[in-house]
Amino acid sequence: MQHYCIGWQREPGVAAYRWEFAEQGWAFDVVVNVQLNTNDIGVMSRTASAGGGIAIGLEETRAANELVPLLEAYLPEFAGFYLYFPSRKNLAPKLRALIDHMKM
């Protein structure tokens, strides 16, 4: 079965993002033959929402009920982000604000 796929590539000359999946606790990734490669998540989201192809990693758009999830049983679990920072008391106010925001 053939589908139009929309890929993400950080910048020209860098390998495109490999789609990540998991099955029965085994994580694996797949090189997908894409018809459109972009480094703009907005372009990816709008193209998928307009019926231009299948994309991966668009949870924000899914939350807005614009897209439906595919292969949900094969999506890897996401443990969340980790923030590493110095443990000193006198952190820059901007860094302290970011840390406090991330703890929410």
PDB file of N, CA and C in Angstrom:
ATOM      1  N   MET A   1       0.842  -1.162   0.000  1.00  0.00           N
ATOM      2  CA  MET A   1       0.000   0.000   0.000  1.00  0.00           C
ATOM      3  C   MET A   1       0.899   1.241   0.000  1.00  0.00           C
ATOM      4  N   GLN A   2       0.628   2.189  -0.833  1.00  0.00           N
ATOM      5  CA  GLN A   2       1.401   3.418  -0.945  1.00  0.00           C
ATOM      6  C   GLN A   2       0.656   4.577  -0.306  1.00  0.00           C
ATOM      7  N   HIS A   3       1.366   5.401   0.423  1.00  0.00           N
ATOM      8  CA  HIS A   3       0.809   6.608   1.019  1.00  0.00           C
ATOM      9  C   HIS A   3       1.779   7.756   0.767  1.00  0.00           C
ATOM     10  N   TYR A   4       1.267   8.953   0.615  1.00  0.00           N
ATOM     11  CA  TYR A   4       2.115  10.133   0.578  1.00  0.00           C
ATOM     12  C   TYR A   4       2.541  10.424   2.013  1.00  0.00           C
ATOM     13  N   CYS A   5       3.827  10.629   2.207  1.00  0.00           N
ATOM     14  CA  CYS A   5       4.351  10.877   3.545  1.00  0.00           C
ATOM     15  C   CYS A   5       5.065  12.222   3.592  1.00  0.00           C
ATOM     16  N   ILE A   6       4.951  12.877   4.735  1.00  0.00           N
ATOM     17  CA  ILE A   6       5.574  14.168   4.956  1.00  0.00           C
ATOM     18  C   ILE A   6       6.676  13.968   5.993  1.00  0.00           C
ATOM     19  N   GLY A   7       7.883  14.295   5.619  1.00  0.00           N
ATOM     20  CA  GLY A   7       9.017  14.085   6.508  1.00  0.00           C
ATOM     21  C   GLY A   7       9.521  15.365   7.134  1.00  0.00           C
ATOM     22  N   TRP A   8      10.351  15.204   8.164  1.00  0.00           N
ATOM     23  CA  TRP A   8      10.963  16.334   8.841  1.00  0.00           C
ATOM     24  C   TRP A   8      12.467  16.187   8.731  1.00  0.00           C
ATOM     25  N   GLN A   9      13.112  17.282   8.343  1.00  0.00           N
ATOM     26  CA  GLN A   9      14.565  17.302   8.210  1.00  0.00           C
ATOM     27  C   GLN A   9      15.054  18.607   8.813  1.00  0.00           C
ATOM     28  N   ARG A  10      15.929  18.515   9.793  1.00  0.00           N
ATOM     29  CA  ARG A  10      16.380  19.694  10.531  1.00  0.00           C
ATOM     30  C   ARG A  10      16.974  20.761   9.626  1.00  0.00           C
ATOM     31  N   GLU A  11      17.799  20.344   8.668  1.00  0.00           N
ATOM     32  CA  GLU A  11      18.412  21.281   7.726  1.00  0.00           C
ATOM     33  C   GLU A  11      18.942  20.497   6.535  1.00  0.00           C
ATOM     34  N   PRO A  12      19.162  21.175   5.411  1.00  0.00           N
ATOM     35  CA  PRO A  12      19.701  20.474   4.233  1.00  0.00           C
ATOM     36  C   PRO A  12      21.056  19.842   4.554  1.00  0.00           C
ATOM     37  N   GLY A  13      21.293  18.698   4.004  1.00  0.00           N
ATOM     38  CA  GLY A  13      22.552  18.004   4.227  1.00  0.00           C
ATOM     39  C   GLY A  13      22.573  17.136   5.473  1.00  0.00           C
ATOM     40  N   VAL A  14      21.525  17.209   6.288  1.00  0.00           N
ATOM     41  CA  VAL A  14      21.406  16.395   7.497  1.00  0.00           C
ATOM     42  C   VAL A  14      20.376  15.315   7.218  1.00  0.00           C
ATOM     43  N   ALA A  15      20.641  14.124   7.701  1.00  0.00           N
ATOM     44  CA  ALA A  15      19.710  13.019   7.464  1.00  0.00           C
ATOM     45  C   ALA A  15      18.315  13.359   7.967  1.00  0.00           C
ATOM     46  N   ALA A  16      17.322  12.966   7.218  1.00  0.00           N
ATOM     47  CA  ALA A  16      15.927  13.192   7.603  1.00  0.00           C
ATOM     48  C   ALA A  16      15.597  12.370   8.844  1.00  0.00           C
ATOM     49  N   TYR A  17      14.615  12.832   9.588  1.00  0.00           N
ATOM     50  CA  TYR A  17      14.155  12.147  10.793  1.00  0.00           C
ATOM     51  C   TYR A  17      13.638  10.755  10.436  1.00  0.00           C
ATOM     52  N   ARG A  18      14.094   9.775  11.167  1.00  0.00           N
ATOM     53  CA  ARG A  18      13.616   8.403  10.981  1.00  0.00           C
ATOM     54  C   ARG A  18      12.399   8.204  11.885  1.00  0.00           C
ATOM     55  N   TRP A  19      11.331   7.666  11.336  1.00  0.00           N
ATOM     56  CA  TRP A  19      10.099   7.489  12.102  1.00  0.00           C
ATOM     57  C   TRP A  19      10.314   6.400  13.148  1.00  0.00           C
ATOM     58  N   GLU A  20       9.954   6.701  14.393  1.00  0.00           N
ATOM     59  CA  GLU A  20      10.196   5.801  15.520  1.00  0.00           C
ATOM     60  C   GLU A  20       8.922   5.048  15.905  1.00  0.00           C
ATOM     61  N   PHE A  21       9.098   3.768  16.151  1.00  0.00           N
ATOM     62  CA  PHE A  21       7.988   2.905  16.545  1.00  0.00           C
ATOM     63  C   PHE A  21       8.450   1.959  17.645  1.00  0.00           C
ATOM     64  N   ALA A  22       7.518   1.250  18.236  1.00  0.00           N
ATOM     65  CA  ALA A  22       7.826   0.230  19.236  1.00  0.00           C
ATOM     66  C   ALA A  22       6.787  -0.874  19.116  1.00  0.00           C
ATOM     67  N   GLU A  23       7.248  -2.103  19.322  1.00  0.00           N
ATOM     68  CA  GLU A  23       6.341  -3.253  19.295  1.00  0.00           C
ATOM     69  C   GLU A  23       6.814  -4.252  20.332  1.00  0.00           C
ATOM     70  N   GLN A  24       5.933  -4.600  21.252  1.00  0.00           N
ATOM     71  CA  GLN A  24       6.211  -5.562  22.315  1.00  0.00           C
ATOM     72  C   GLN A  24       7.501  -5.205  23.055  1.00  0.00           C
ATOM     73  N   GLY A  25       7.662  -3.905  23.368  1.00  0.00           N
ATOM     74  CA  GLY A  25       8.815  -3.441  24.119  1.00  0.00           C
ATOM     75  C   GLY A  25      10.083  -3.253  23.303  1.00  0.00           C
ATOM     76  N   TRP A  26      10.016  -3.510  22.019  1.00  0.00           N
ATOM     77  CA  TRP A  26      11.181  -3.381  21.144  1.00  0.00           C
ATOM     78  C   TRP A  26      11.055  -2.107  20.327  1.00  0.00           C
ATOM     79  N   ALA A  27      11.988  -1.177  20.523  1.00  0.00           N
ATOM     80  CA  ALA A  27      11.953   0.089  19.788  1.00  0.00           C
ATOM     81  C   ALA A  27      12.725  -0.051  18.484  1.00  0.00           C
ATOM     82  N   PHE A  28      12.196   0.547  17.435  1.00  0.00           N
ATOM     83  CA  PHE A  28      12.874   0.532  16.141  1.00  0.00           C
ATOM     84  C   PHE A  28      12.493   1.777  15.366  1.00  0.00           C
ATOM     85  N   ASP A  29      13.301   2.117  14.379  1.00  0.00           N
ATOM     86  CA  ASP A  29      12.970   3.261  13.541  1.00  0.00           C
ATOM     87  C   ASP A  29      13.009   2.853  12.083  1.00  0.00           C
ATOM     88  N   VAL A  30      12.333   3.641  11.264  1.00  0.00           N
ATOM     89  CA  VAL A  30      12.149   3.305   9.854  1.00  0.00           C
ATOM     90  C   VAL A  30      12.507   4.515   9.004  1.00  0.00           C
ATOM     91  N   VAL A  31      13.276   4.291   7.949  1.00  0.00           N
ATOM     92  CA  VAL A  31      13.510   5.332   6.961  1.00  0.00           C
ATOM     93  C   VAL A  31      12.298   5.327   6.041  1.00  0.00           C
ATOM     94  N   VAL A  32      11.598   6.452   5.974  1.00  0.00           N
ATOM     95  CA  VAL A  32      10.369   6.541   5.201  1.00  0.00           C
ATOM     96  C   VAL A  32      10.649   7.296   3.909  1.00  0.00           C
ATOM     97  N   ASN A  33      10.149   6.771   2.806  1.00  0.00           N
ATOM     98  CA  ASN A  33      10.262   7.437   1.513  1.00  0.00           C
ATOM     99  C   ASN A  33       9.205   8.533   1.475  1.00  0.00           C
ATOM    100  N   VAL A  34       9.651   9.789   1.669  1.00  0.00           N
ATOM    101  CA  VAL A  34       8.699  10.897   1.769  1.00  0.00           C
ATOM    102  C   VAL A  34       8.582  11.632   0.440  1.00  0.00           C
ATOM    103  N   GLN A  35       7.419  12.243   0.237  1.00  0.00           N
ATOM    104  CA  GLN A  35       7.195  13.046  -0.957  1.00  0.00           C
ATOM    105  C   GLN A  35       7.465  14.522  -0.667  1.00  0.00           C
ATOM    106  N   LEU A  36       7.415  14.921   0.597  1.00  0.00           N
ATOM    107  CA  LEU A  36       7.689  16.290   1.001  1.00  0.00           C
ATOM    108  C   LEU A  36       8.532  16.245   2.265  1.00  0.00           C
ATOM    109  N   ASN A  37       9.647  16.959   2.263  1.00  0.00           N
ATOM    110  CA  ASN A  37      10.504  17.068   3.433  1.00  0.00           C
ATOM    111  C   ASN A  37      10.545  18.526   3.840  1.00  0.00           C
ATOM    112  N   THR A  38      10.352  18.822   5.125  1.00  0.00           N
ATOM    113  CA  THR A  38      10.345  20.192   5.603  1.00  0.00           C
ATOM    114  C   THR A  38      11.022  20.283   6.958  1.00  0.00           C
ATOM    115  N   ASN A  39      11.467  21.479   7.318  1.00  0.00           N
ATOM    116  CA  ASN A  39      11.973  21.705   8.666  1.00  0.00           C
ATOM    117  C   ASN A  39      11.025  22.620   9.437  1.00  0.00           C
ATOM    118  N   ASP A  40       9.817  22.754   8.927  1.00  0.00           N
ATOM    119  CA  ASP A  40       8.807  23.627   9.516  1.00  0.00           C
ATOM    120  C   ASP A  40       7.615  22.777   9.961  1.00  0.00           C
ATOM    121  N   ILE A  41       7.462  22.631  11.272  1.00  0.00           N
ATOM    122  CA  ILE A  41       6.376  21.804  11.807  1.00  0.00           C
ATOM    123  C   ILE A  41       5.021  22.354  11.371  1.00  0.00           C
ATOM    124  N   GLY A  42       4.905  23.674  11.258  1.00  0.00           N
ATOM    125  CA  GLY A  42       3.651  24.281  10.811  1.00  0.00           C
ATOM    126  C   GLY A  42       3.283  23.852   9.408  1.00  0.00           C
ATOM    127  N   VAL A  43       4.274  23.828   8.507  1.00  0.00           N
ATOM    128  CA  VAL A  43       4.029  23.366   7.129  1.00  0.00           C
ATOM    129  C   VAL A  43       3.616  21.903   7.148  1.00  0.00           C
ATOM    130  N   MET A  44       4.307  21.111   7.945  1.00  0.00           N
ATOM    131  CA  MET A  44       3.981  19.687   8.044  1.00  0.00           C
ATOM    132  C   MET A  44       2.549  19.499   8.530  1.00  0.00           C
ATOM    133  N   SER A  45       2.184  20.220   9.571  1.00  0.00           N
ATOM    134  CA  SER A  45       0.851  20.111  10.154  1.00  0.00           C
ATOM    135  C   SER A  45      -0.235  20.558   9.177  1.00  0.00           C
ATOM    136  N   ARG A  46      -0.037  21.714   8.552  1.00  0.00           N
ATOM    137  CA  ARG A  46      -1.043  22.220   7.617  1.00  0.00           C
ATOM    138  C   ARG A  46      -1.192  21.309   6.400  1.00  0.00           C
ATOM    139  N   THR A  47      -0.073  20.762   5.920  1.00  0.00           N
ATOM    140  CA  THR A  47      -0.126  19.870   4.766  1.00  0.00           C
ATOM    141  C   THR A  47      -0.891  18.600   5.118  1.00  0.00           C
ATOM    142  N   ALA A  48      -0.598  18.021   6.281  1.00  0.00           N
ATOM    143  CA  ALA A  48      -1.309  16.816   6.712  1.00  0.00           C
ATOM    144  C   ALA A  48      -2.792  17.115   6.935  1.00  0.00           C
ATOM    145  N   SER A  49      -3.097  18.257   7.566  1.00  0.00           N
ATOM    146  CA  SER A  49      -4.496  18.629   7.819  1.00  0.00           C
ATOM    147  C   SER A  49      -5.279  18.841   6.532  1.00  0.00           C
ATOM    148  N   ALA A  50      -4.589  19.284   5.481  1.00  0.00           N
ATOM    149  CA  ALA A  50      -5.241  19.517   4.193  1.00  0.00           C
ATOM    150  C   ALA A  50      -5.333  18.242   3.354  1.00  0.00           C
ATOM    151  N   GLY A  51      -4.886  17.110   3.912  1.00  0.00           N
ATOM    152  CA  GLY A  51      -4.973  15.841   3.189  1.00  0.00           C
ATOM    153  C   GLY A  51      -3.778  15.561   2.308  1.00  0.00           C
ATOM    154  N   GLY A  52      -2.673  16.275   2.539  1.00  0.00           N
ATOM    155  CA  GLY A  52      -1.492  16.131   1.693  1.00  0.00           C
ATOM    156  C   GLY A  52      -0.573  14.985   2.037  1.00  0.00           C
ATOM    157  N   GLY A  53      -0.870  14.244   3.088  1.00  0.00           N
ATOM    158  CA  GLY A  53      -0.030  13.101   3.411  1.00  0.00           C
ATOM    159  C   GLY A  53      -0.073  12.741   4.879  1.00  0.00           C
ATOM    160  N   ILE A  54       0.710  11.720   5.206  1.00  0.00           N
ATOM    161  CA  ILE A  54       0.827  11.215   6.568  1.00  0.00           C
ATOM    162  C   ILE A  54       2.085  11.822   7.173  1.00  0.00           C
ATOM    163  N   ALA A  55       1.972  12.299   8.400  1.00  0.00           N
ATOM    164  CA  ALA A  55       3.113  12.879   9.107  1.00  0.00           C
ATOM    165  C   ALA A  55       3.240  12.220  10.473  1.00  0.00           C
ATOM    166  N   ILE A  56       4.377  12.413  11.088  1.00  0.00           N
ATOM    167  CA  ILE A  56       4.600  11.835  12.410  1.00  0.00           C
ATOM    168  C   ILE A  56       4.930  12.945  13.395  1.00  0.00           C
ATOM    169  N   GLY A  57       4.482  12.787  14.638  1.00  0.00           N
ATOM    170  CA  GLY A  57       4.847  13.714  15.697  1.00  0.00           C
ATOM    171  C   GLY A  57       4.069  15.002  15.731  1.00  0.00           C
ATOM    172  N   LEU A  58       2.793  14.967  15.415  1.00  0.00           N
ATOM    173  CA  LEU A  58       1.991  16.191  15.401  1.00  0.00           C
ATOM    174  C   LEU A  58       0.930  16.144  16.494  1.00  0.00           C
ATOM    175  N   GLU A  59       1.348  15.909  17.731  1.00  0.00           N
ATOM    176  CA  GLU A  59       0.412  15.760  18.827  1.00  0.00           C
ATOM    177  C   GLU A  59      -0.432  17.016  19.041  1.00  0.00           C
ATOM    178  N   GLU A  60       0.156  18.206  18.831  1.00  0.00           N
ATOM    179  CA  GLU A  60      -0.599  19.443  19.040  1.00  0.00           C
ATOM    180  C   GLU A  60      -1.781  19.522  18.069  1.00  0.00           C
ATOM    181  N   THR A  61      -1.551  19.142  16.828  1.00  0.00           N
ATOM    182  CA  THR A  61      -2.614  19.182  15.826  1.00  0.00           C
ATOM    183  C   THR A  61      -3.642  18.102  16.120  1.00  0.00           C
ATOM    184  N   ARG A  62      -3.189  16.954  16.580  1.00  0.00           N
ATOM    185  CA  ARG A  62      -4.125  15.894  16.949  1.00  0.00           C
ATOM    186  C   ARG A  62      -5.028  16.362  18.068  1.00  0.00           C
ATOM    187  N   ALA A  63      -4.465  17.100  19.020  1.00  0.00           N
ATOM    188  CA  ALA A  63      -5.263  17.582  20.145  1.00  0.00           C
ATOM    189  C   ALA A  63      -6.357  18.529  19.671  1.00  0.00           C
ATOM    190  N   ALA A  64      -6.125  19.215  18.577  1.00  0.00           N
ATOM    191  CA  ALA A  64      -7.130  20.145  18.032  1.00  0.00           C
ATOM    192  C   ALA A  64      -8.142  19.414  17.151  1.00  0.00           C
ATOM    193  N   ASN A  65      -8.098  18.092  17.118  1.00  0.00           N
ATOM    194  CA  ASN A  65      -9.025  17.248  16.352  1.00  0.00           C
ATOM    195  C   ASN A  65      -8.953  17.495  14.852  1.00  0.00           C
ATOM    196  N   GLU A  66      -7.813  17.947  14.370  1.00  0.00           N
ATOM    197  CA  GLU A  66      -7.646  18.153  12.935  1.00  0.00           C
ATOM    198  C   GLU A  66      -7.127  16.892  12.244  1.00  0.00           C
ATOM    199  N   LEU A  67      -6.432  16.062  12.991  1.00  0.00           N
ATOM    200  CA  LEU A  67      -5.859  14.833  12.428  1.00  0.00           C
ATOM    201  C   LEU A  67      -6.256  13.646  13.293  1.00  0.00           C
ATOM    202  N   VAL A  68      -6.215  12.480  12.707  1.00  0.00           N
ATOM    203  CA  VAL A  68      -6.498  11.256  13.453  1.00  0.00           C
ATOM    204  C   VAL A  68      -5.197  10.461  13.577  1.00  0.00           C
ATOM    205  N   PRO A  69      -4.981   9.812  14.698  1.00  0.00           N
ATOM    206  CA  PRO A  69      -3.759   9.031  14.872  1.00  0.00           C
ATOM    207  C   PRO A  69      -3.801   7.737  14.063  1.00  0.00           C
ATOM    208  N   LEU A  70      -2.659   7.352  13.547  1.00  0.00           N
ATOM    209  CA  LEU A  70      -2.488   6.076  12.860  1.00  0.00           C
ATOM    210  C   LEU A  70      -1.440   5.268  13.606  1.00  0.00           C
ATOM    211  N   LEU A  71      -1.555   3.986  13.586  1.00  0.00           N
ATOM    212  CA  LEU A  71      -0.564   3.094  14.186  1.00  0.00           C
ATOM    213  C   LEU A  71      -0.295   3.397  15.655  1.00  0.00           C
ATOM    214  N   GLU A  72      -1.332   3.791  16.390  1.00  0.00           N
ATOM    215  CA  GLU A  72      -1.162   4.135  17.807  1.00  0.00           C
ATOM    216  C   GLU A  72      -0.548   3.003  18.619  1.00  0.00           C
ATOM    217  N   ALA A  73      -0.871   1.781  18.267  1.00  0.00           N
ATOM    218  CA  ALA A  73      -0.338   0.632  19.009  1.00  0.00           C
ATOM    219  C   ALA A  73       1.174   0.516  18.871  1.00  0.00           C
ATOM    220  N   TYR A  74       1.750   1.206  17.895  1.00  0.00           N
ATOM    221  CA  TYR A  74       3.187   1.109  17.639  1.00  0.00           C
ATOM    222  C   TYR A  74       3.961   2.356  18.038  1.00  0.00           C
ATOM    223  N   LEU A  75       3.289   3.318  18.661  1.00  0.00           N
ATOM    224  CA  LEU A  75       3.991   4.526  19.072  1.00  0.00           C
ATOM    225  C   LEU A  75       4.825   4.241  20.316  1.00  0.00           C
ATOM    226  N   PRO A  76       6.078   4.681  20.330  1.00  0.00           N
ATOM    227  CA  PRO A  76       6.914   4.469  21.514  1.00  0.00           C
ATOM    228  C   PRO A  76       6.447   5.349  22.666  1.00  0.00           C
ATOM    229  N   GLU A  77       6.683   4.883  23.877  1.00  0.00           N
ATOM    230  CA  GLU A  77       6.342   5.681  25.048  1.00  0.00           C
ATOM    231  C   GLU A  77       7.338   6.824  25.168  1.00  0.00           C
ATOM    232  N   PHE A  78       6.857   7.958  25.638  1.00  0.00           N
ATOM    233  CA  PHE A  78       7.709   9.122  25.832  1.00  0.00           C
ATOM    234  C   PHE A  78       7.787   9.410  27.318  1.00  0.00           C
ATOM    235  N   ALA A  79       8.998   9.315  27.868  1.00  0.00           N
ATOM    236  CA  ALA A  79       9.177   9.499  29.309  1.00  0.00           C
ATOM    237  C   ALA A  79       9.163  10.968  29.717  1.00  0.00           C
ATOM    238  N   GLY A  80       9.243  11.849  28.771  1.00  0.00           N
ATOM    239  CA  GLY A  80       9.245  13.276  29.072  1.00  0.00           C
ATOM    240  C   GLY A  80      10.625  13.884  28.875  1.00  0.00           C
ATOM    241  N   PHE A  81      10.685  15.179  29.015  1.00  0.00           N
ATOM    242  CA  PHE A  81      11.947  15.891  28.863  1.00  0.00           C
ATOM    243  C   PHE A  81      12.673  15.940  30.190  1.00  0.00           C
ATOM    244  N   TYR A  82      13.990  16.064  30.119  1.00  0.00           N
ATOM    245  CA  TYR A  82      14.815  16.252  31.293  1.00  0.00           C
ATOM    246  C   TYR A  82      15.564  17.559  31.127  1.00  0.00           C
ATOM    247  N   LEU A  83      15.681  18.309  32.198  1.00  0.00           N
ATOM    248  CA  LEU A  83      16.399  19.570  32.184  1.00  0.00           C
ATOM    249  C   LEU A  83      17.561  19.451  33.157  1.00  0.00           C
ATOM    250  N   TYR A  84      18.774  19.625  32.665  1.00  0.00           N
ATOM    251  CA  TYR A  84      19.970  19.585  33.494  1.00  0.00           C
ATOM    252  C   TYR A  84      20.474  21.008  33.658  1.00  0.00           C
ATOM    253  N   PHE A  85      20.779  21.384  34.899  1.00  0.00           N
ATOM    254  CA  PHE A  85      21.230  22.739  35.176  1.00  0.00           C
ATOM    255  C   PHE A  85      22.158  22.714  36.390  1.00  0.00           C
ATOM    256  N   PRO A  86      22.992  23.758  36.544  1.00  0.00           N
ATOM    257  CA  PRO A  86      23.915  23.794  37.678  1.00  0.00           C
ATOM    258  C   PRO A  86      23.155  23.886  39.000  1.00  0.00           C
ATOM    259  N   SER A  87      23.717  23.322  40.037  1.00  0.00           N
ATOM    260  CA  SER A  87      23.020  23.278  41.320  1.00  0.00           C
ATOM    261  C   SER A  87      23.343  24.469  42.217  1.00  0.00           C
ATOM    262  N   ARG A  88      24.023  25.448  41.704  1.00  0.00           N
ATOM    263  CA  ARG A  88      24.373  26.598  42.557  1.00  0.00           C
ATOM    264  C   ARG A  88      23.128  27.431  42.890  1.00  0.00           C
ATOM    265  N   LYS A  89      23.229  28.151  44.009  1.00  0.00           N
ATOM    266  CA  LYS A  89      22.083  28.929  44.500  1.00  0.00           C
ATOM    267  C   LYS A  89      21.769  30.142  43.644  1.00  0.00           C
ATOM    268  N   ASN A  90      22.760  30.840  43.157  1.00  0.00           N
ATOM    269  CA  ASN A  90      22.553  32.100  42.446  1.00  0.00           C
ATOM    270  C   ASN A  90      22.448  31.885  40.944  1.00  0.00           C
ATOM    271  N   LEU A  91      21.346  31.312  40.522  1.00  0.00           N
ATOM    272  CA  LEU A  91      21.108  31.121  39.097  1.00  0.00           C
ATOM    273  C   LEU A  91      20.608  32.412  38.477  1.00  0.00           C
ATOM    274  N   ALA A  92      20.879  32.570  37.201  1.00  0.00           N
ATOM    275  CA  ALA A  92      20.361  33.729  36.484  1.00  0.00           C
ATOM    276  C   ALA A  92      18.832  33.693  36.556  1.00  0.00           C
ATOM    277  N   PRO A  93      18.192  34.848  36.710  1.00  0.00           N
ATOM    278  CA  PRO A  93      16.728  34.885  36.833  1.00  0.00           C
ATOM    279  C   PRO A  93      16.006  34.209  35.664  1.00  0.00           C
ATOM    280  N   LYS A  94      16.515  34.347  34.456  1.00  0.00           N
ATOM    281  CA  LYS A  94      15.864  33.713  33.304  1.00  0.00           C
ATOM    282  C   LYS A  94      15.923  32.194  33.409  1.00  0.00           C
ATOM    283  N   LEU A  95      17.077  31.664  33.866  1.00  0.00           N
ATOM    284  CA  LEU A  95      17.197  30.219  34.032  1.00  0.00           C
ATOM    285  C   LEU A  95      16.291  29.749  35.156  1.00  0.00           C
ATOM    286  N   ARG A  96      16.212  30.498  36.251  1.00  0.00           N
ATOM    287  CA  ARG A  96      15.335  30.135  37.371  1.00  0.00           C
ATOM    288  C   ARG A  96      13.882  30.107  36.919  1.00  0.00           C
ATOM    289  N   ALA A  97      13.476  31.077  36.085  1.00  0.00           N
ATOM    290  CA  ALA A  97      12.100  31.117  35.575  1.00  0.00           C
ATOM    291  C   ALA A  97      11.817  29.894  34.704  1.00  0.00           C
ATOM    292  N   LEU A  98      12.772  29.521  33.862  1.00  0.00           N
ATOM    293  CA  LEU A  98      12.598  28.336  33.016  1.00  0.00           C
ATOM    294  C   LEU A  98      12.469  27.082  33.871  1.00  0.00           C
ATOM    295  N   ILE A  99      13.318  26.938  34.873  1.00  0.00           N
ATOM    296  CA  ILE A  99      13.281  25.763  35.761  1.00  0.00           C
ATOM    297  C   ILE A  99      11.919  25.683  36.456  1.00  0.00           C
ATOM    298  N   ASP A 100      11.467  26.814  36.989  1.00  0.00           N
ATOM    299  CA  ASP A 100      10.178  26.831  37.690  1.00  0.00           C
ATOM    300  C   ASP A 100       9.033  26.481  36.735  1.00  0.00           C
ATOM    301  N   HIS A 101       9.103  26.969  35.509  1.00  0.00           N
ATOM    302  CA  HIS A 101       8.073  26.671  34.516  1.00  0.00           C
ATOM    303  C   HIS A 101       8.069  25.182  34.147  1.00  0.00           C
ATOM    304  N   MET A 102       9.254  24.613  33.993  1.00  0.00           N
ATOM    305  CA  MET A 102       9.361  23.206  33.593  1.00  0.00           C
ATOM    306  C   MET A 102       8.887  22.271  34.692  1.00  0.00           C
ATOM    307  N   LYS A 103       8.955  22.686  35.935  1.00  0.00           N
ATOM    308  CA  LYS A 103       8.525  21.837  37.058  1.00  0.00           C
ATOM    309  C   LYS A 103       7.009  21.712  37.154  1.00  0.00           C
ATOM    310  N   MET A 104       6.290  22.569  36.461  1.00  0.00           N
ATOM    311  CA  MET A 104       4.816  22.534  36.537  1.00  0.00           C
ATOM    312  C   MET A 104       4.269  21.253  35.995  1.00  0.00           C
TER     313      MET A 104
END
